[in-house]
mmCIF file of C-alpha atoms in Angstrom:
data_model
loop_
_atom_site.group_PDB
_atom_site.id
_atom_site.type_symbol
_atom_site.label_atom_id
_atom_site.label_comp_id
_atom_site.label_asym_id
_atom_site.label_seq_id
_atom_site.Cartn_x
_atom_site.Cartn_y
_atom_site.Cartn_z
ATOM 1 C CA MET O 1 -41.534 -72.378 -22.104
ATOM 2 C CA SER O 2 -41.531 -75.895 -23.427
ATOM 3 C CA ASP O 3 -38.891 -77.656 -25.438
ATOM 4 C CA SER O 4 -41.450 -79.921 -27.113
ATOM 5 C CA PRO O 5 -45.109 -79.666 -28.138
ATOM 6 C CA GLN O 6 -45.942 -82.871 -26.292
ATOM 7 C CA GLN O 7 -44.478 -81.799 -22.970
ATOM 8 C CA PRO O 8 -44.657 -78.013 -22.493
ATOM 9 C CA GLY O 9 -42.104 -76.530 -20.146
ATOM 10 C CA THR O 10 -41.959 -73.143 -18.469
ATOM 11 C CA TRP O 11 -42.986 -70.416 -20.886
ATOM 12 C CA PRO O 12 -44.888 -67.125 -20.722
ATOM 13 C CA GLY O 13 -48.198 -68.678 -21.777
ATOM 14 C CA THR O 14 -48.753 -71.041 -18.884
ATOM 15 C CA ALA O 15 -51.719 -70.270 -16.676
ATOM 16 C CA PRO O 16 -51.166 -68.235 -13.489
ATOM 17 C CA HIS O 17 -51.419 -70.222 -10.311
ATOM 18 C CA PRO O 18 -50.722 -69.231 -6.712
ATOM 19 C CA THR O 19 -47.469 -70.572 -5.310
ATOM 20 C CA PRO O 20 -48.067 -73.106 -2.534
ATOM 21 C CA ARG O 21 -47.108 -71.640 0.798
ATOM 22 C CA ASP O 22 -47.576 -72.336 4.504
ATOM 23 C CA PRO O 23 -48.891 -68.820 5.076
ATOM 24 C CA ILE O 24 -49.618 -68.677 8.789
ATOM 25 C CA ALA O 25 -47.699 -70.299 11.578
ATOM 26 C CA THR O 26 -49.842 -71.766 14.363
ATOM 27 C CA ALA O 27 -49.983 -69.526 17.409
ATOM 28 C CA ARG O 28 -48.435 -71.148 20.458
ATOM 29 C CA GLY O 29 -49.091 -70.411 24.090
ATOM 30 C CA GLY O 30 -52.075 -68.801 25.737
ATOM 31 C CA GLY O 31 -50.929 -65.211 26.059
ATOM 32 C CA ARG O 32 -49.637 -62.432 23.867
ATOM 33 C CA ARG O 33 -47.749 -59.282 24.628
ATOM 34 C CA PRO O 34 -49.617 -56.062 23.857
ATOM 35 C CA ALA O 35 -49.285 -55.094 20.198
ATOM 36 C CA ALA O 36 -47.318 -51.984 19.334
ATOM 37 C CA THR O 37 -47.774 -49.929 16.208
ATOM 38 C CA ALA O 38 -44.768 -50.149 13.895
ATOM 39 C CA THR O 39 -43.118 -46.907 12.842
ATOM 40 C CA LEU O 40 -43.464 -46.120 9.155
ATOM 41 C CA ASP O 41 -40.269 -45.212 7.353
ATOM 42 C CA PRO O 42 -40.949 -43.749 3.885
ATOM 43 C CA ALA O 43 -37.214 -43.528 3.220
ATOM 44 C CA ALA O 44 -36.839 -47.265 3.863
ATOM 45 C CA GLU O 45 -39.810 -48.010 1.585
ATOM 46 C CA GLN O 46 -38.331 -45.897 -1.199
ATOM 47 C CA GLY O 47 -34.990 -47.623 -0.677
ATOM 48 C CA VAL O 48 -36.543 -51.083 -1.024
ATOM 49 C CA ALA O 49 -38.487 -49.980 -4.119
ATOM 50 C CA ALA O 50 -35.249 -48.682 -5.644
ATOM 51 C CA GLN O 51 -33.442 -51.970 -4.950
ATOM 52 C CA VAL O 52 -36.295 -53.963 -6.527
ATOM 53 C CA ARG O 53 -35.955 -51.717 -9.559
ATOM 54 C CA SER O 54 -32.216 -52.391 -9.662
ATOM 55 C CA THR O 55 -32.824 -56.148 -9.492
ATOM 56 C CA LEU O 56 -35.118 -56.223 -12.524
ATOM 57 C CA GLU O 57 -33.657 -53.389 -14.576
ATOM 58 C CA SER O 58 -30.882 -55.621 -15.900
ATOM 59 C CA VAL O 59 -33.533 -58.064 -17.144
ATOM 60 C CA PHE O 60 -35.408 -55.234 -18.829
ATOM 61 C CA GLU O 61 -32.131 -54.230 -20.471
ATOM 62 C CA THR O 62 -32.048 -57.719 -21.998
ATOM 63 C CA VAL O 63 -35.631 -57.216 -23.181
ATOM 64 C CA ALA O 64 -34.689 -53.804 -24.622
ATOM 65 C CA HIS O 65 -31.732 -55.256 -26.539
ATOM 66 C CA THR O 66 -33.982 -57.980 -27.954
ATOM 67 C CA ARG O 67 -36.586 -55.365 -28.918
ATOM 68 C CA ASP O 68 -33.975 -53.197 -30.633
ATOM 69 C CA ASP O 69 -32.440 -56.134 -32.526
ATOM 70 C CA THR O 70 -35.886 -57.271 -33.671
ATOM 71 C CA THR O 71 -36.921 -53.771 -34.724
ATOM 72 C CA ALA O 72 -33.735 -53.345 -36.756
ATOM 73 C CA LEU O 73 -34.179 -56.740 -38.439
ATOM 74 C CA LEU O 74 -37.826 -56.173 -39.349
ATOM 75 C CA THR O 75 -37.095 -52.640 -40.568
ATOM 76 C CA ARG O 76 -34.401 -53.941 -42.930
ATOM 77 C CA ILE O 77 -36.769 -56.553 -44.305
ATOM 78 C CA ALA O 78 -39.530 -53.976 -44.815
ATOM 79 C CA ALA O 79 -37.075 -51.699 -46.632
ATOM 80 C CA GLY O 80 -36.508 -54.561 -49.056
ATOM 81 C CA GLY O 81 -40.164 -54.512 -49.993
ATOM 82 C CA ARG O 82 -41.243 -57.853 -48.532
ATOM 83 C CA ARG O 83 -42.900 -59.325 -45.470
ATOM 84 C CA PRO O 84 -40.776 -61.226 -42.952
ATOM 85 C CA ALA O 85 -40.884 -65.008 -42.659
ATOM 86 C CA SER O 86 -40.245 -67.182 -39.632
ATOM 87 C CA ALA O 87 -36.828 -68.159 -41.013
ATOM 88 C CA ASP O 88 -35.741 -64.504 -40.949
ATOM 89 C CA LEU O 89 -35.980 -64.491 -37.151
ATOM 90 C CA ALA O 90 -33.066 -66.923 -36.943
ATOM 91 C CA ALA O 91 -30.876 -63.816 -37.262
ATOM 92 C CA LEU O 92 -31.837 -62.979 -33.659
ATOM 93 C CA ARG O 93 -30.410 -66.196 -32.231
ATOM 94 C CA PRO O 94 -26.778 -65.157 -31.594
ATOM 95 C CA GLY O 95 -27.981 -62.242 -29.491
ATOM 96 C CA LEU O 96 -30.525 -64.345 -27.606
ATOM 97 C CA HIS O 97 -27.901 -66.991 -26.815
ATOM 98 C CA LEU O 98 -25.540 -64.290 -25.565
ATOM 99 C CA HIS O 99 -28.178 -62.857 -23.231
ATOM 100 C CA LEU O 100 -28.812 -66.283 -21.711
ATOM 101 C CA ALA O 101 -25.101 -66.784 -21.153
ATOM 102 C CA ARG O 102 -24.523 -63.373 -19.570
ATOM 103 C CA GLN O 103 -27.656 -62.657 -17.540
ATOM 104 C CA GLU O 104 -27.992 -64.905 -14.485
ATOM 105 C CA LEU O 105 -31.606 -64.007 -13.732
ATOM 106 C CA VAL O 106 -32.843 -64.718 -17.263
ATOM 107 C CA SER O 107 -34.036 -68.286 -17.889
ATOM 108 C CA GLY O 108 -35.626 -67.675 -21.284
ATOM 109 C CA VAL O 109 -35.644 -64.856 -23.841
ATOM 110 C CA GLY O 110 -37.035 -64.111 -27.272
ATOM 111 C CA PHE O 111 -39.462 -62.391 -29.623
ATOM 112 C CA ILE O 112 -43.137 -63.311 -29.996
ATOM 113 C CA ALA O 113 -44.668 -62.200 -33.286
ATOM 114 C CA ALA O 114 -48.047 -60.549 -33.578
ATOM 115 C CA PRO O 115 -50.525 -62.638 -35.580
ATOM 116 C CA GLY O 116 -50.275 -61.789 -39.264
ATOM 117 C CA LEU O 117 -46.763 -60.341 -39.074
ATOM 118 C CA LEU O 118 -45.080 -63.273 -40.817
ATOM 119 C CA CYS O 119 -45.886 -64.396 -44.340
ATOM 120 C CA ASP O 120 -45.548 -68.156 -43.802
ATOM 121 C CA VAL O 121 -47.130 -68.874 -40.397
ATOM 122 C CA PRO O 122 -49.976 -67.288 -38.410
ATOM 123 C CA GLY O 123 -47.866 -66.954 -35.246
ATOM 124 C CA TRP O 124 -44.331 -67.565 -34.063
ATOM 125 C CA LEU O 125 -42.218 -67.610 -30.895
ATOM 126 C CA GLU O 126 -38.508 -67.187 -31.520
ATOM 127 C CA TRP O 127 -37.752 -68.306 -27.982
ATOM 128 C CA TRP O 128 -34.630 -69.782 -26.403
ATOM 129 C CA GLN O 129 -34.099 -71.000 -22.860
ATOM 130 C CA SER O 130 -31.404 -72.326 -20.566
ATOM 131 C CA GLY O 131 -31.399 -76.032 -19.741
ATOM 132 C CA SER O 132 -30.649 -77.396 -16.291
ATOM 133 C CA ASP O 133 -27.234 -78.452 -17.609
ATOM 134 C CA GLY O 134 -26.433 -74.945 -18.807
ATOM 135 C CA SER O 135 -27.214 -75.676 -22.446
ATOM 136 C CA VAL O 136 -29.238 -73.300 -24.627
ATOM 137 C CA ARG O 137 -32.197 -74.820 -26.434
ATOM 138 C CA PRO O 138 -35.095 -73.573 -28.558
ATOM 139 C CA LEU O 139 -38.745 -73.661 -27.696
ATOM 140 C CA LEU O 140 -40.491 -76.090 -30.029
ATOM 141 C CA ILE O 141 -44.233 -75.835 -29.679
ATOM 142 C CA ASP O 142 -47.136 -76.735 -31.916
ATOM 143 C CA LEU O 143 -49.053 -73.565 -32.861
ATOM 144 C CA ASP O 144 -51.619 -75.363 -35.035
ATOM 145 C CA PRO O 145 -55.016 -74.044 -33.815
ATOM 146 C CA GLN O 146 -56.585 -77.421 -34.666
ATOM 147 C CA GLN O 147 -54.299 -79.289 -32.264
ATOM 148 C CA SER O 148 -52.615 -76.987 -29.776
ATOM 149 C CA ALA O 149 -54.020 -75.279 -26.698
ATOM 150 C CA TYR O 150 -51.163 -72.778 -27.017
ATOM 151 C CA SER O 151 -51.945 -71.598 -30.551
ATOM 152 C CA ASP O 152 -53.482 -68.315 -29.377
ATOM 153 C CA TYR O 153 -51.003 -66.596 -27.088
ATOM 154 C CA THR O 154 -52.450 -63.121 -27.587
ATOM 155 C CA HIS O 155 -54.605 -63.148 -24.439
ATOM 156 C CA TRP O 156 -51.762 -63.611 -21.934
ATOM 157 C CA ASP O 157 -50.744 -60.584 -19.850
ATOM 158 C CA TRP O 158 -47.153 -60.629 -21.115
ATOM 159 C CA PHE O 159 -48.562 -59.983 -24.608
ATOM 160 C CA THR O 160 -51.663 -57.868 -23.969
ATOM 161 C CA LEU O 161 -50.137 -55.392 -21.505
ATOM 162 C CA PRO O 162 -47.325 -54.194 -23.812
ATOM 163 C CA ARG O 163 -49.635 -54.279 -26.835
ATOM 164 C CA ASP O 164 -52.416 -52.284 -25.191
ATOM 165 C CA THR O 165 -50.337 -49.815 -23.165
ATOM 166 C CA GLY O 166 -47.258 -49.396 -25.333
ATOM 167 C CA ARG O 167 -45.113 -49.884 -22.244
ATOM 168 C CA ARG O 168 -43.091 -52.655 -20.675
ATOM 169 C CA ALA O 169 -44.778 -55.057 -18.278
ATOM 170 C CA VAL O 170 -44.226 -57.671 -15.589
ATOM 171 C CA ALA O 171 -46.590 -60.653 -15.891
ATOM 172 C CA GLY O 172 -47.011 -63.539 -13.502
ATOM 173 C CA PRO O 173 -45.957 -65.462 -11.582
ATOM 174 C CA TYR O 174 -47.055 -68.420 -13.693
ATOM 175 C CA VAL O 175 -46.628 -72.117 -13.085
ATOM 176 C CA ASP O 176 -45.784 -74.791 -15.634
ATOM 177 C CA TYR O 177 -47.939 -77.515 -14.085
ATOM 178 C CA LEU O 178 -47.521 -79.863 -17.069
ATOM 179 C CA CYS O 179 -43.767 -80.359 -16.887
ATOM 180 C CA SER O 180 -41.299 -78.454 -14.742
ATOM 181 C CA ASP O 181 -43.554 -77.091 -11.988
ATOM 182 C CA GLU O 182 -41.356 -74.007 -12.278
ATOM 183 C CA TYR O 183 -42.853 -70.638 -11.338
ATOM 184 C CA SER O 184 -41.792 -67.692 -13.479
ATOM 185 C CA LEU O 185 -42.235 -63.998 -14.059
ATOM 186 C CA THR O 186 -42.224 -62.719 -17.628
ATOM 187 C CA LEU O 187 -40.903 -59.244 -18.399
ATOM 188 C CA SER O 188 -41.915 -57.886 -21.790
ATOM 189 C CA ALA O 189 -41.948 -54.782 -23.986
ATOM 190 C CA PRO O 190 -43.704 -53.940 -27.262
ATOM 191 C CA VAL O 191 -41.930 -54.057 -30.614
ATOM 192 C CA HIS O 192 -43.062 -51.476 -33.168
ATOM 193 C CA VAL O 193 -41.971 -51.252 -36.801
ATOM 194 C CA GLU O 194 -42.914 -48.211 -38.861
ATOM 195 C CA GLY O 195 -45.438 -47.243 -36.204
ATOM 196 C CA ARG O 196 -47.212 -50.613 -36.145
ATOM 197 C CA PHE O 197 -47.250 -53.203 -33.377
ATOM 198 C CA ALA O 198 -45.175 -56.207 -34.481
ATOM 199 C CA GLY O 199 -45.090 -58.302 -31.302
ATOM 200 C CA VAL O 200 -43.269 -58.355 -27.977
ATOM 201 C CA ALA O 201 -39.746 -58.936 -26.769
ATOM 202 C CA ALA O 202 -39.682 -60.835 -23.480
ATOM 203 C CA ALA O 203 -37.570 -62.590 -20.879
ATOM 204 C CA ASP O 204 -38.452 -65.124 -18.187
ATOM 205 C CA VAL O 205 -37.170 -65.052 -14.608
ATOM 206 C CA TYR O 206 -37.693 -68.048 -12.359
ATOM 207 C CA LEU O 207 -39.708 -66.977 -9.345
ATOM 208 C CA ARG O 208 -37.326 -68.704 -6.927
ATOM 209 C CA HIS O 209 -34.467 -66.553 -8.241
ATOM 210 C CA PHE O 210 -36.554 -63.379 -7.997
ATOM 211 C CA GLU O 211 -37.645 -64.220 -4.457
ATOM 212 C CA SER O 212 -34.047 -64.891 -3.412
ATOM 213 C CA ALA O 213 -33.194 -61.362 -4.527
ATOM 214 C CA VAL O 214 -36.167 -59.420 -3.130
ATOM 215 C CA MET O 215 -37.401 -61.276 -0.035
ATOM 216 C CA PRO O 216 -34.523 -60.013 2.159
ATOM 217 C CA LEU O 217 -35.476 -56.495 1.046
ATOM 218 C CA LEU O 218 -39.158 -56.904 1.947
ATOM 219 C CA ARG O 219 -38.231 -58.303 5.360
ATOM 220 C CA GLN O 220 -36.251 -55.145 6.139
ATOM 221 C CA LEU O 221 -39.510 -53.196 6.399
ATOM 222 C CA SER O 222 -41.270 -52.729 9.706
ATOM 223 C CA GLY O 223 -44.547 -54.354 8.681
ATOM 224 C CA PRO O 224 -46.113 -56.773 6.181
ATOM 225 C CA ALA O 225 -45.109 -55.980 2.600
ATOM 226 C CA TYR O 226 -45.491 -57.456 -0.857
ATOM 227 C CA LEU O 227 -45.018 -56.614 -4.543
ATOM 228 C CA VAL O 228 -47.793 -56.582 -7.151
ATOM 229 C CA ASN O 229 -47.827 -56.047 -10.903
ATOM 230 C CA ALA O 230 -50.150 -53.732 -12.838
ATOM 231 C CA ARG O 231 -52.936 -56.331 -12.695
ATOM 232 C CA GLY O 232 -52.628 -56.673 -8.917
ATOM 233 C CA ARG O 233 -51.057 -60.131 -9.028
ATOM 234 C CA VAL O 234 -48.645 -60.727 -6.139
ATOM 235 C CA ALA O 235 -45.089 -61.255 -7.420
ATOM 236 C CA ALA O 236 -43.350 -61.623 -4.039
ATOM 237 C CA SER O 237 -44.659 -61.417 -0.495
ATOM 238 C CA ALA O 238 -43.501 -61.086 3.081
ATOM 239 C CA ASP O 239 -47.143 -60.955 4.181
ATOM 240 C CA PRO O 240 -48.884 -64.296 4.919
ATOM 241 C CA ALA O 241 -52.255 -62.735 4.036
ATOM 242 C CA HIS O 242 -51.162 -62.145 0.423
ATOM 243 C CA LEU O 243 -49.864 -65.295 -1.242
ATOM 244 C CA VAL O 244 -47.552 -65.215 -4.218
ATOM 245 C CA GLY O 245 -49.567 -65.626 -7.419
ATOM 246 C CA SER O 246 -52.838 -64.424 -5.894
ATOM 247 C CA LEU O 247 -54.774 -61.391 -7.126
ATOM 248 C CA THR O 248 -55.063 -58.401 -4.812
ATOM 249 C CA LYS O 249 -58.347 -56.537 -4.627
ATOM 250 C CA GLY O 250 -58.027 -52.824 -4.165
ATOM 251 C CA PRO O 251 -56.836 -49.847 -6.133
ATOM 252 C CA ASP O 252 -55.985 -49.542 -9.802
ATOM 253 C CA PHE O 253 -52.341 -50.561 -9.556
ATOM 254 C CA GLY O 254 -51.840 -49.638 -13.203
ATOM 255 C CA GLY O 255 -52.974 -46.128 -12.315
ATOM 256 C CA VAL O 256 -50.540 -46.047 -9.394
ATOM 257 C CA LEU O 257 -47.738 -46.932 -11.803
ATOM 258 C CA ASP O 258 -48.904 -44.290 -14.280
ATOM 259 C CA GLY O 259 -48.860 -41.644 -11.561
ATOM 260 C CA ALA O 260 -45.389 -42.735 -10.388
ATOM 261 C CA ARG O 261 -46.133 -41.377 -6.906
ATOM 262 C CA ALA O 262 -46.551 -43.079 -3.545
ATOM 263 C CA GLY O 263 -50.057 -43.110 -2.120
ATOM 264 C CA ARG O 264 -52.376 -44.874 0.308
ATOM 265 C CA HIS O 265 -55.321 -47.195 0.028
ATOM 266 C CA ASP O 266 -57.317 -48.875 2.788
ATOM 267 C CA GLY O 267 -54.499 -48.941 5.351
ATOM 268 C CA TRP O 268 -51.699 -49.725 2.879
ATOM 269 C CA ARG O 269 -48.894 -47.607 1.482
ATOM 270 C CA LEU O 270 -48.429 -47.965 -2.297
ATOM 271 C CA VAL O 271 -44.919 -47.238 -3.580
ATOM 272 C CA PRO O 272 -44.147 -47.552 -7.325
ATOM 273 C CA CYS O 273 -40.789 -49.180 -8.006
ATOM 274 C CA ASP O 274 -39.356 -46.220 -9.916
ATOM 275 C CA GLY O 275 -39.859 -47.180 -13.548
ATOM 276 C CA ILE O 276 -40.355 -50.918 -13.028
ATOM 277 C CA PRO O 277 -44.028 -51.973 -13.427
ATOM 278 C CA LEU O 278 -44.301 -53.281 -9.862
ATOM 279 C CA VAL O 279 -45.840 -51.626 -6.807
ATOM 280 C CA LEU O 280 -44.468 -52.117 -3.291
ATOM 281 C CA VAL O 281 -47.439 -52.473 -0.914
ATOM 282 C CA VAL O 282 -46.638 -51.886 2.772
ATOM 283 C CA SER O 283 -48.994 -51.918 5.727
ATOM 284 C CA ALA O 284 -49.533 -48.364 6.962
ATOM 285 C CA ALA O 285 -50.973 -49.595 10.261
ATOM 286 C CA SER O 286 -48.939 -52.684 11.039
ATOM 287 C CA THR O 287 -48.460 -54.127 14.512
ATOM 288 C CA VAL O 288 -45.684 -56.100 16.099
ATOM 289 C CA ALA O 289 -46.147 -58.467 18.996
#
């Protein structure tokens, strides 16, 4: 997310872009040893999926706290017989600041209002982020549809997935190519008040921090492996054929997550990460030199 309308920073609305990588090392030498088929280990795959879940569950707890605080605030306002205004959302700030101070993986956190929720503005992001110096600062962005390319945030995955499914989501990675060049994942969940969709609670995780946590896990597996979200976008990869940020063609990964059961597709094992909306994809016919 950005800290100014003129110079947007890392925020959930930046466009997805594959992370630059040097995917394939140049083969050296004229000969190769015969390839051997790697032994699949479903227990190891389930163990890695469980550890990925553990890594992100604390971030989703932050999202859940933000959702609950927002729901309680909006419910109190509705009980008073009026519509909320953007100024009312300032009541969320102490909690948001506390989450940024306590949760190492979280780089930004907040509530994004559904259009029409607030009585004084068409849209609003009550969003706070950590500065490089450890400070906490607000997102200040121009949401005027006549001037800002960011005025309509309702088509980004971090907003549409929770809105349309009613469940939490992992969106990205995204790159802020205008300012920080910082890749991020956005974790989000829907906020409902009196049965109506009011917006989303969300938190950002820098991709470099996520990769530091999960890449050692992926490399424990016997063959190429990577993680994808419900849209099939690669969130982390130990497979040079599937770059971070790229879209994976194949099965309905959202359906795999709905089924919550491991399966196979076109030579790959698909292992849901036990409640986290990511799928661990592992080669079911890998070879080692």
